[in-house]
Short mmCIF file of C-alpha atoms and ligand atoms in Angstrom, two decimals:
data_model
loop_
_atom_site.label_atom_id
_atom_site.label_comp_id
_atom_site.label_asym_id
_atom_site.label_seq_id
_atom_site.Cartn_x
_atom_site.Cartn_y
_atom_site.Cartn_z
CA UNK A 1 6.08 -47.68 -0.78
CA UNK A 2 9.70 -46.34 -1.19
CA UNK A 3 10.84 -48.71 1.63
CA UNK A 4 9.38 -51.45 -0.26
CA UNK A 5 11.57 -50.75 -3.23
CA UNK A 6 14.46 -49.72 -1.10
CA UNK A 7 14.22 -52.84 0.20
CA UNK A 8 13.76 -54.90 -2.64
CA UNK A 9 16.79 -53.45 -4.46
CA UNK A 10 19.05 -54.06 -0.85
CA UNK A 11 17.88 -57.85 -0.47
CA UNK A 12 18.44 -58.40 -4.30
CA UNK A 13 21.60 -57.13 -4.63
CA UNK A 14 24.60 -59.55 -3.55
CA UNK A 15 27.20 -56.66 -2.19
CA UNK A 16 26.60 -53.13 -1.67
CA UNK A 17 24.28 -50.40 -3.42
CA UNK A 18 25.39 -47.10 -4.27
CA UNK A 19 23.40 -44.38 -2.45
CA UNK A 20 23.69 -42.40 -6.06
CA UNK A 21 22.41 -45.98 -7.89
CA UNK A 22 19.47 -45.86 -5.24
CA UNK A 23 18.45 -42.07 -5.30
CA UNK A 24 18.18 -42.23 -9.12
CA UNK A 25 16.65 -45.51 -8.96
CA UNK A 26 13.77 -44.06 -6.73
CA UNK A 27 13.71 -40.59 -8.13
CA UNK A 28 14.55 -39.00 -4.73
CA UNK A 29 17.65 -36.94 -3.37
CA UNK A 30 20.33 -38.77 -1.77
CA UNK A 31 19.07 -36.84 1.26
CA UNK A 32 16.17 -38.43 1.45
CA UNK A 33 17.51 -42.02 0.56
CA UNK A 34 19.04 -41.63 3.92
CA UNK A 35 16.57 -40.59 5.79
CA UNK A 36 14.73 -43.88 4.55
CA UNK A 37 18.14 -45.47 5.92
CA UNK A 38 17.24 -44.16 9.20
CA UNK A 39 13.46 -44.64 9.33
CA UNK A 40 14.46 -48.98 7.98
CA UNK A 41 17.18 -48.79 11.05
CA UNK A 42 14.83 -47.26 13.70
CA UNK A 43 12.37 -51.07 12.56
CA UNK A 44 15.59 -52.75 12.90
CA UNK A 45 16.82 -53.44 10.03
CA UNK A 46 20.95 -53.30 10.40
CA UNK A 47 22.24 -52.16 7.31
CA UNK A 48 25.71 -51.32 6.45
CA UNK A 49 27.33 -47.98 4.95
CA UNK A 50 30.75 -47.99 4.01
CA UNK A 51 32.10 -44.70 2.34
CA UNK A 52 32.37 -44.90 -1.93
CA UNK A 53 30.91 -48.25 -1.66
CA UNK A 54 27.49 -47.99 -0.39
CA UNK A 55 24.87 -49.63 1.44
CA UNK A 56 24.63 -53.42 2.58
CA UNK A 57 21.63 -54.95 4.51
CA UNK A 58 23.12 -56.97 7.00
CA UNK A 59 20.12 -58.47 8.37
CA UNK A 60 16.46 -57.98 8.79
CA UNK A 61 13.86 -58.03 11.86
CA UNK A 62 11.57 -60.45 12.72
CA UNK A 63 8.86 -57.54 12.69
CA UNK A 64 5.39 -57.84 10.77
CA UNK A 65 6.08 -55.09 9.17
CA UNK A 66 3.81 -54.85 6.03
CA UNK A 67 6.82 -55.23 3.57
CA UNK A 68 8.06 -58.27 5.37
CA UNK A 69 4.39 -59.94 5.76
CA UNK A 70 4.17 -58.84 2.22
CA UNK A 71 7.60 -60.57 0.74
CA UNK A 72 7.06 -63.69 -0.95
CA UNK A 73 3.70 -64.46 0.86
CA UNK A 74 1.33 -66.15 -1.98
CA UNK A 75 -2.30 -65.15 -1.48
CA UNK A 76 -4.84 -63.39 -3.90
CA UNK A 77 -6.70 -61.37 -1.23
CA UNK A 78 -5.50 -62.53 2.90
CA UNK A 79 -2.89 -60.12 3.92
CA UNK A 80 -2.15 -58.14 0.69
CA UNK A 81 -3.13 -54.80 2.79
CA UNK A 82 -1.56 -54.92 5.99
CA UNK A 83 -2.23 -52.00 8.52
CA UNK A 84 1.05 -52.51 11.16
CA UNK A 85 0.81 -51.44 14.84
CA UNK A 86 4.53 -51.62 17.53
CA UNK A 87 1.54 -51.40 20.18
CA UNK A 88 -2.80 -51.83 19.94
CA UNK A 89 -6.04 -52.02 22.56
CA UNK A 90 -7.21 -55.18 20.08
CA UNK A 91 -6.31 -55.91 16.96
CA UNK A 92 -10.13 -56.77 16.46
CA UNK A 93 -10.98 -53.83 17.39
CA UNK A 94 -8.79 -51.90 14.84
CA UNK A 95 -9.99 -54.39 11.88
CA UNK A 96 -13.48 -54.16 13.42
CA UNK A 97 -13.73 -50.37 12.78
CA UNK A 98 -11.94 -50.37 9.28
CA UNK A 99 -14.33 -52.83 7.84
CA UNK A 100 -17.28 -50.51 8.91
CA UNK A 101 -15.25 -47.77 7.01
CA UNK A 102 -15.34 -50.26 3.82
CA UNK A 103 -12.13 -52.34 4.26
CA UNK A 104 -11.15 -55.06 1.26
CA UNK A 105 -11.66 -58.19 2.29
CA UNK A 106 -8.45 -59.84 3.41
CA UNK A 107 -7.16 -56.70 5.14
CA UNK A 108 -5.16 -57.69 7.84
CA UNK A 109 -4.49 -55.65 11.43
CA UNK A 110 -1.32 -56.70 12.75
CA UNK A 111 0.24 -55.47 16.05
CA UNK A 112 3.90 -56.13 18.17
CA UNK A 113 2.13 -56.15 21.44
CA UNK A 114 -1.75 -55.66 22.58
CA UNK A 115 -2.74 -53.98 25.66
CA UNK A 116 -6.53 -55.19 25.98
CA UNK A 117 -6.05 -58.49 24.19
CA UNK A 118 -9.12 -60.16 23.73
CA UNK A 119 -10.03 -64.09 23.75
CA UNK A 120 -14.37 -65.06 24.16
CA UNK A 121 -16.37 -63.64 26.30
CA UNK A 122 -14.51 -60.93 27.13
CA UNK A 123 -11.64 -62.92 28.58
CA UNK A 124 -7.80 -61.28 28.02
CA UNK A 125 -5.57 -62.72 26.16
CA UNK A 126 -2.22 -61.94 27.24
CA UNK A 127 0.35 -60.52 24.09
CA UNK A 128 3.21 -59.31 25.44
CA UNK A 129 5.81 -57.07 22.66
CA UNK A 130 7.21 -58.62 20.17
CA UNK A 131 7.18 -62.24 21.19
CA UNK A 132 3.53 -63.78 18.82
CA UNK A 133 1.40 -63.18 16.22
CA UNK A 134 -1.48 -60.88 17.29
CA UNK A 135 -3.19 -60.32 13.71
CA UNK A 136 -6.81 -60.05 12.92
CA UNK A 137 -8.51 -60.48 8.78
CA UNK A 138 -11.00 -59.24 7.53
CA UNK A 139 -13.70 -60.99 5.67
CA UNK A 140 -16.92 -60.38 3.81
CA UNK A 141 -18.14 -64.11 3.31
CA UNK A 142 -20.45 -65.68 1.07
CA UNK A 143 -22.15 -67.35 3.94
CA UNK A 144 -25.32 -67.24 6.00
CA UNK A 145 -24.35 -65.78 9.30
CA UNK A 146 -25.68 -69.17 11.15
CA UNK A 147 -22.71 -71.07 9.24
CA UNK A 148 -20.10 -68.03 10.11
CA UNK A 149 -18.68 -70.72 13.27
CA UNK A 150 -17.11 -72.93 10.02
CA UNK A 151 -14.94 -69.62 9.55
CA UNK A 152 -13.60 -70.40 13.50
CA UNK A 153 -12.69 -73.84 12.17
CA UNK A 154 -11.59 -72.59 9.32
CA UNK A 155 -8.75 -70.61 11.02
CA UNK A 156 -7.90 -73.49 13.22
CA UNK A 157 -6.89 -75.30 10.76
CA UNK A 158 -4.94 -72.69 8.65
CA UNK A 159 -3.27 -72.31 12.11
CA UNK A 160 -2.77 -75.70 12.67
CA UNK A 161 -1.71 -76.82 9.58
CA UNK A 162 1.03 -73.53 9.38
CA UNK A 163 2.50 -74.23 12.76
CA UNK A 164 3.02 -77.93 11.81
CA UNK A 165 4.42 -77.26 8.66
CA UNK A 166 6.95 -74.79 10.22
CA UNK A 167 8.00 -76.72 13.24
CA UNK A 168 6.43 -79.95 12.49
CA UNK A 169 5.21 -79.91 16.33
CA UNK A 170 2.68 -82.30 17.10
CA UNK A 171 -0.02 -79.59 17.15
CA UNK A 172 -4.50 -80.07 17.94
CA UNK A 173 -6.90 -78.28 17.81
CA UNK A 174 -9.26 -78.03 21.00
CA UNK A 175 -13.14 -77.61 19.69
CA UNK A 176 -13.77 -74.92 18.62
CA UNK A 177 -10.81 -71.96 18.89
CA UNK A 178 -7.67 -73.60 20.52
CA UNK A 179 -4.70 -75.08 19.21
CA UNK A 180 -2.68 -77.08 21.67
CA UNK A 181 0.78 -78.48 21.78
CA UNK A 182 0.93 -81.70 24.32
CA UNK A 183 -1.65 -80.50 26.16
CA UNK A 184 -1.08 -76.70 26.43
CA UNK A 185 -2.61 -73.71 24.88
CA UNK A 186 -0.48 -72.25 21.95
CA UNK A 187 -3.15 -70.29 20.01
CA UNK A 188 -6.47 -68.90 20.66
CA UNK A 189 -9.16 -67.78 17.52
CA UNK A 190 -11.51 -65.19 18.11
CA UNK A 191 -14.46 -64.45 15.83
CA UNK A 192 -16.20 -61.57 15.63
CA UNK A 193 -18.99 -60.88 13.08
CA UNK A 194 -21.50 -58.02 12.06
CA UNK A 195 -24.80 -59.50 10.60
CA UNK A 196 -28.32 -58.88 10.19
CA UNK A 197 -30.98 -62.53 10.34
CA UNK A 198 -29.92 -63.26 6.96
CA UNK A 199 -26.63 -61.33 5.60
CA UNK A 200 -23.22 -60.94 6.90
CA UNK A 201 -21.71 -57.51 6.65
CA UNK A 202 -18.02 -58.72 7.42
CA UNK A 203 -16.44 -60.75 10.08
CA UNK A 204 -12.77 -60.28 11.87
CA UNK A 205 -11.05 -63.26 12.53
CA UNK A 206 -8.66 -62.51 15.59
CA UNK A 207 -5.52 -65.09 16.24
CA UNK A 208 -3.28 -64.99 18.94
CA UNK A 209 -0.33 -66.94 18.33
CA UNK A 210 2.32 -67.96 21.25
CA UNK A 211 5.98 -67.82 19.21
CA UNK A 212 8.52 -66.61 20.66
CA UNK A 213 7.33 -65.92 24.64
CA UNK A 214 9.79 -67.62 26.66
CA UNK A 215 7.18 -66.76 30.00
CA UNK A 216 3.85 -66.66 30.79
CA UNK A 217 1.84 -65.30 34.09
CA UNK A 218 1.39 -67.45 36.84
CA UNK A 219 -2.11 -68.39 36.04
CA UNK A 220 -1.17 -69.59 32.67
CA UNK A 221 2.36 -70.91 33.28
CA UNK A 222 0.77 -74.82 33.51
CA UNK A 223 -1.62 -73.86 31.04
CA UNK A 224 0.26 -72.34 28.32
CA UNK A 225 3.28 -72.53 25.95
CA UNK A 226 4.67 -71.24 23.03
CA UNK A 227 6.60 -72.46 19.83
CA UNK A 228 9.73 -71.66 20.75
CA UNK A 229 9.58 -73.14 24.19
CA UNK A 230 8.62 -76.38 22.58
CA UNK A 231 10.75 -76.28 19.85
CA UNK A 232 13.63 -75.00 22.04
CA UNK A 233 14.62 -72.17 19.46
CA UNK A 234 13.00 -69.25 18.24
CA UNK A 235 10.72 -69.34 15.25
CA UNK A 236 10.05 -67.17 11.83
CA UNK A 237 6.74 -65.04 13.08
CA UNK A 238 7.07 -63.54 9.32
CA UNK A 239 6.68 -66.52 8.02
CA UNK A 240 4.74 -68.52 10.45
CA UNK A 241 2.13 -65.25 9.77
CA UNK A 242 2.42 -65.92 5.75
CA UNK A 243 1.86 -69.54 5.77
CA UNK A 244 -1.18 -69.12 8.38
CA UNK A 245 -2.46 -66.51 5.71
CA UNK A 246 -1.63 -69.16 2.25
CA UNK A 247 -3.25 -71.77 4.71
CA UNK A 248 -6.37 -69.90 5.43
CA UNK A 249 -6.95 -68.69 2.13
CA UNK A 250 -7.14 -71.98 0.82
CA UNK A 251 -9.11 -73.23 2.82
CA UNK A 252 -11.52 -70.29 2.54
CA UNK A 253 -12.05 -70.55 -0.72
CA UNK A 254 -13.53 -74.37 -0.07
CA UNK A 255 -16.49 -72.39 1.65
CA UNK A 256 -19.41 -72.84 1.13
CA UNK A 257 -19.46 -75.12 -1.55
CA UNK A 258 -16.67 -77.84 -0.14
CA UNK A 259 -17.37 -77.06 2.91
CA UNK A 260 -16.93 -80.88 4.20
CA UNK A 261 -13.29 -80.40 2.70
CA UNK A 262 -12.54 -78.35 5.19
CA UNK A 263 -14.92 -80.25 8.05
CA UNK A 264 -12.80 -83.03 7.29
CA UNK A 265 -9.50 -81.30 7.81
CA UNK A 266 -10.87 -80.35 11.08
CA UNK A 267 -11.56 -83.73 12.37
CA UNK A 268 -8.44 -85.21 11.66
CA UNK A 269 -6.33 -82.31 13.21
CA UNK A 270 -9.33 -82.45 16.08
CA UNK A 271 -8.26 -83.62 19.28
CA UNK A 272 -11.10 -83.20 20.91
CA UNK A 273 -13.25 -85.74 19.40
CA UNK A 274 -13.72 -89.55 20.40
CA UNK A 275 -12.63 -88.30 23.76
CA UNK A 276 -14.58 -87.62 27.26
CA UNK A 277 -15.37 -83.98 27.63
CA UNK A 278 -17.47 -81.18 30.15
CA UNK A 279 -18.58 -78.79 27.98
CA UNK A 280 -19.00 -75.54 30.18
CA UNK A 281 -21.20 -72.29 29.01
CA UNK A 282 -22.79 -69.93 31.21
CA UNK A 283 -26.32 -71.90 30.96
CA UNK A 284 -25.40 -75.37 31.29
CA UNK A 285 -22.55 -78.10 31.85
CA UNK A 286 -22.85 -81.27 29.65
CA UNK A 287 -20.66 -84.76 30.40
CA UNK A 288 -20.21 -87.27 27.54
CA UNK A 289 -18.28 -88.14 24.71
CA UNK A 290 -17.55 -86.22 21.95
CA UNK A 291 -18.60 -87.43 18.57
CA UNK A 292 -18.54 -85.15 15.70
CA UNK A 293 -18.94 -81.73 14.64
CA UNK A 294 -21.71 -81.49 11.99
CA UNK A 295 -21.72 -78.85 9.35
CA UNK A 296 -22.72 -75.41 11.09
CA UNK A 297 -19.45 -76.66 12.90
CA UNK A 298 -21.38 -77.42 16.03
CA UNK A 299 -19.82 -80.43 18.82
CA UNK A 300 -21.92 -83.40 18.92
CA UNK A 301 -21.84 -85.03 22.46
CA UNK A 302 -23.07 -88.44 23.60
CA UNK A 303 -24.27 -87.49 27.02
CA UNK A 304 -23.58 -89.93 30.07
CA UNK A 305 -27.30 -90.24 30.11
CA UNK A 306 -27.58 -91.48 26.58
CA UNK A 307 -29.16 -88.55 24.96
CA UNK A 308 -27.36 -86.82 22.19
CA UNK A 309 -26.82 -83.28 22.03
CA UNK A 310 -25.55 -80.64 20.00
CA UNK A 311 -23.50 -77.64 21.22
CA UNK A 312 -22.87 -74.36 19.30
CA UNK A 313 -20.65 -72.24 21.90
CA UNK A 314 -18.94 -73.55 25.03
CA UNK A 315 -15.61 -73.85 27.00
CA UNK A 316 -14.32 -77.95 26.24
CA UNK A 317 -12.81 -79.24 29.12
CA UNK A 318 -10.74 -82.70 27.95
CA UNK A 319 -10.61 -85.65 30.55
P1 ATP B 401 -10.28 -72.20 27.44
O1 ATP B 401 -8.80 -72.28 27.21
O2 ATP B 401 -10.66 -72.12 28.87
O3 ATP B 401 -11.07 -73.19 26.64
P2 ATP B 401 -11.24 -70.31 25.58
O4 ATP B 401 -11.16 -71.31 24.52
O5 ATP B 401 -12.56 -69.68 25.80
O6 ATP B 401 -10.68 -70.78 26.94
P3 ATP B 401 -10.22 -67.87 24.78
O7 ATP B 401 -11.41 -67.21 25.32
O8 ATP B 401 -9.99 -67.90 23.33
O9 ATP B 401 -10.12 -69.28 25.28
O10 ATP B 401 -8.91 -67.28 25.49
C1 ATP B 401 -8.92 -66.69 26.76
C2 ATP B 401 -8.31 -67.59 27.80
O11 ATP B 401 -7.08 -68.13 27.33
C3 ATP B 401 -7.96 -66.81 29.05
O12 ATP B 401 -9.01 -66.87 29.96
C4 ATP B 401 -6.69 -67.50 29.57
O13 ATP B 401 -7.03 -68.59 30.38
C5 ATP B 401 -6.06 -68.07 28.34
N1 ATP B 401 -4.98 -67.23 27.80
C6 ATP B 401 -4.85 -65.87 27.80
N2 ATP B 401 -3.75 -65.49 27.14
C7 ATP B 401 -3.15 -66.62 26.70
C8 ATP B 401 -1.99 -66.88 25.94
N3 ATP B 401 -1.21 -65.92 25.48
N4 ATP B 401 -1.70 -68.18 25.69
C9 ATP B 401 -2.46 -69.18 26.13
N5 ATP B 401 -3.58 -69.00 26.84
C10 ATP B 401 -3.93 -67.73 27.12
#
């Protein structure tokens, strides 16, 4: 809380702060107004101290740091409590367990790096320090747990729609949880949710978002890319993270009502239908074209032999 206001006061102020204007300010001793010097150094912040004149903030991190996922980002409820890791297992995980200790909806886990990065079934996702977004919310929706897979779709398009507006990249979204970039994986969704037959208890919405990684692992190196590499500079994962959160927040509050609102965002940002797909899951492996999602958010495929059938959870493969 006191770095919040330190901070404030340092970005608002043109030239320098007085240590004495800041420790009266914020009711502390100028001893401790350094040591919250220190502890806004050790995140990265550079600021300046020159003797009788004060303190200067030179420049800020890239960090998601709560106070910088915080500044100027314009939501009601997505992101206004951010719990901040430098290193996490899973950022679902973390959320997972603070909304079974009561969590506000919109809570948001946010972590530099993730060691056991999740995508579906189990599969890793790889999140190396400092380079994406590895953030997971928290939500308590007004929905029937058989239309939670809208809430996937939901986050595709904040994603979607955030990345575009940033870098204006030519970005898609792969049915259900992917968002490409000419042709390769960017972003992955990951939704996890804690229901009974007819009520949802809460549901953690997982993204994994490829900014700044200039490399990937062999296996992924065809496969995968991120903004910057596309861009050919390095992008704002502050603000790429606050306009993901405005995004999704409006969108959210379509649902369930305007529901086709959002539906329809989908399909125009979709680039998987009207195109020839395998759909892969562990039961069975359908060939057709894809035709629609209807509204539980399911794929609609028209088979190569001329049946039509609908699809609630499987890998996409586009031909
Ligand atoms: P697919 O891309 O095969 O459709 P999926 O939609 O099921 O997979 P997820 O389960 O969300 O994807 O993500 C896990 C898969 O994504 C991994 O198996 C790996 O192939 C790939 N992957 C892992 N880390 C990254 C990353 N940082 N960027 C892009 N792709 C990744």
């Amino acid at each position: 809380m006191k770095e919040d206001i330190l901070l404030a006061m340092l970005a608002r102020s043109d030239g320098y702060i007085s240590g004495e204007d800041i420790s009266r300010r914020l009711g502390v001793s100028r001893t401790a107004v350094w040591k919250y010097m220190e502890d806004l150094r050790r995140a990265g912040y550079v600021i300046e101290a020159v003797p009788r004149r004060g303190y200067r903030l030179v420049s800020r991190p890239d960090k998601l740091i709560p106070t910088e996922v915080r500044a100027g980002l314009d939501t009601v409820r997505l992101g206004q409590a951010v719990h901040y890791y430098t290193e996490i297992g899973s950022t679902n995980d973390v959320a997972r367990e603070l909304a079974l200790k009561g969590a506000d909806e919109g809570t948001l886990v946010v972590a530099e790096k993730q060691i056991k990065g999740r995508g579906r079934r189990g599969r890793h996702w790889v999140s190396p320090a400092g380079t994406g977004i590895f953030a997971s919310l928290i939500l308590r929706p007004n929905l029937l747990p058989a239309h939670a897979p809208i809430l996937t779709l939901t986050a595709a398009v904040a994603g979607a729609e955030a990345i575009h507006e940033l870098t204006e990249l030519p970005v898609g979204i792969k049915w259900p949880n992917d968002l490409l970039i000419r042709g390769r994986k960017t972003a992955g969704i990951l939704t996890e949710m804690s229901a009974e037959i007819d009520t949802i208890f809460h549901v953690i919405i997982g993204v994994g978002i490829n900014v700044n990684t200039d490399s990937f692992p062999e296996e992924l190196q065809y496969v995968a890319t991120s903004l910057a590499k596309e861009v050919g500079q390095e992008v704002s994962r502050q603000r790429l993270l606050q306009l993901f959160l405005q995004r999704f927040e409006k969108w959210y509050d379509c649902l369930p009502s305007k529901r086709d609102r959002v539906l329809d965002r989908w399909r125009r940002l979709s680039i998987t239908l009207g195109r020839q797909v395998t759909v892969f899951s562990p039961n069975f492996t359908v060939q057709g074209q894809a035709l629609d999602i209807d509204q539980e958010g399911a794929l609609l495929i028209h088979t190569t032999n001329g049946e039509q059938v609908r699809i609630l959870s499987g890998d996409v493969s586009l031909r």
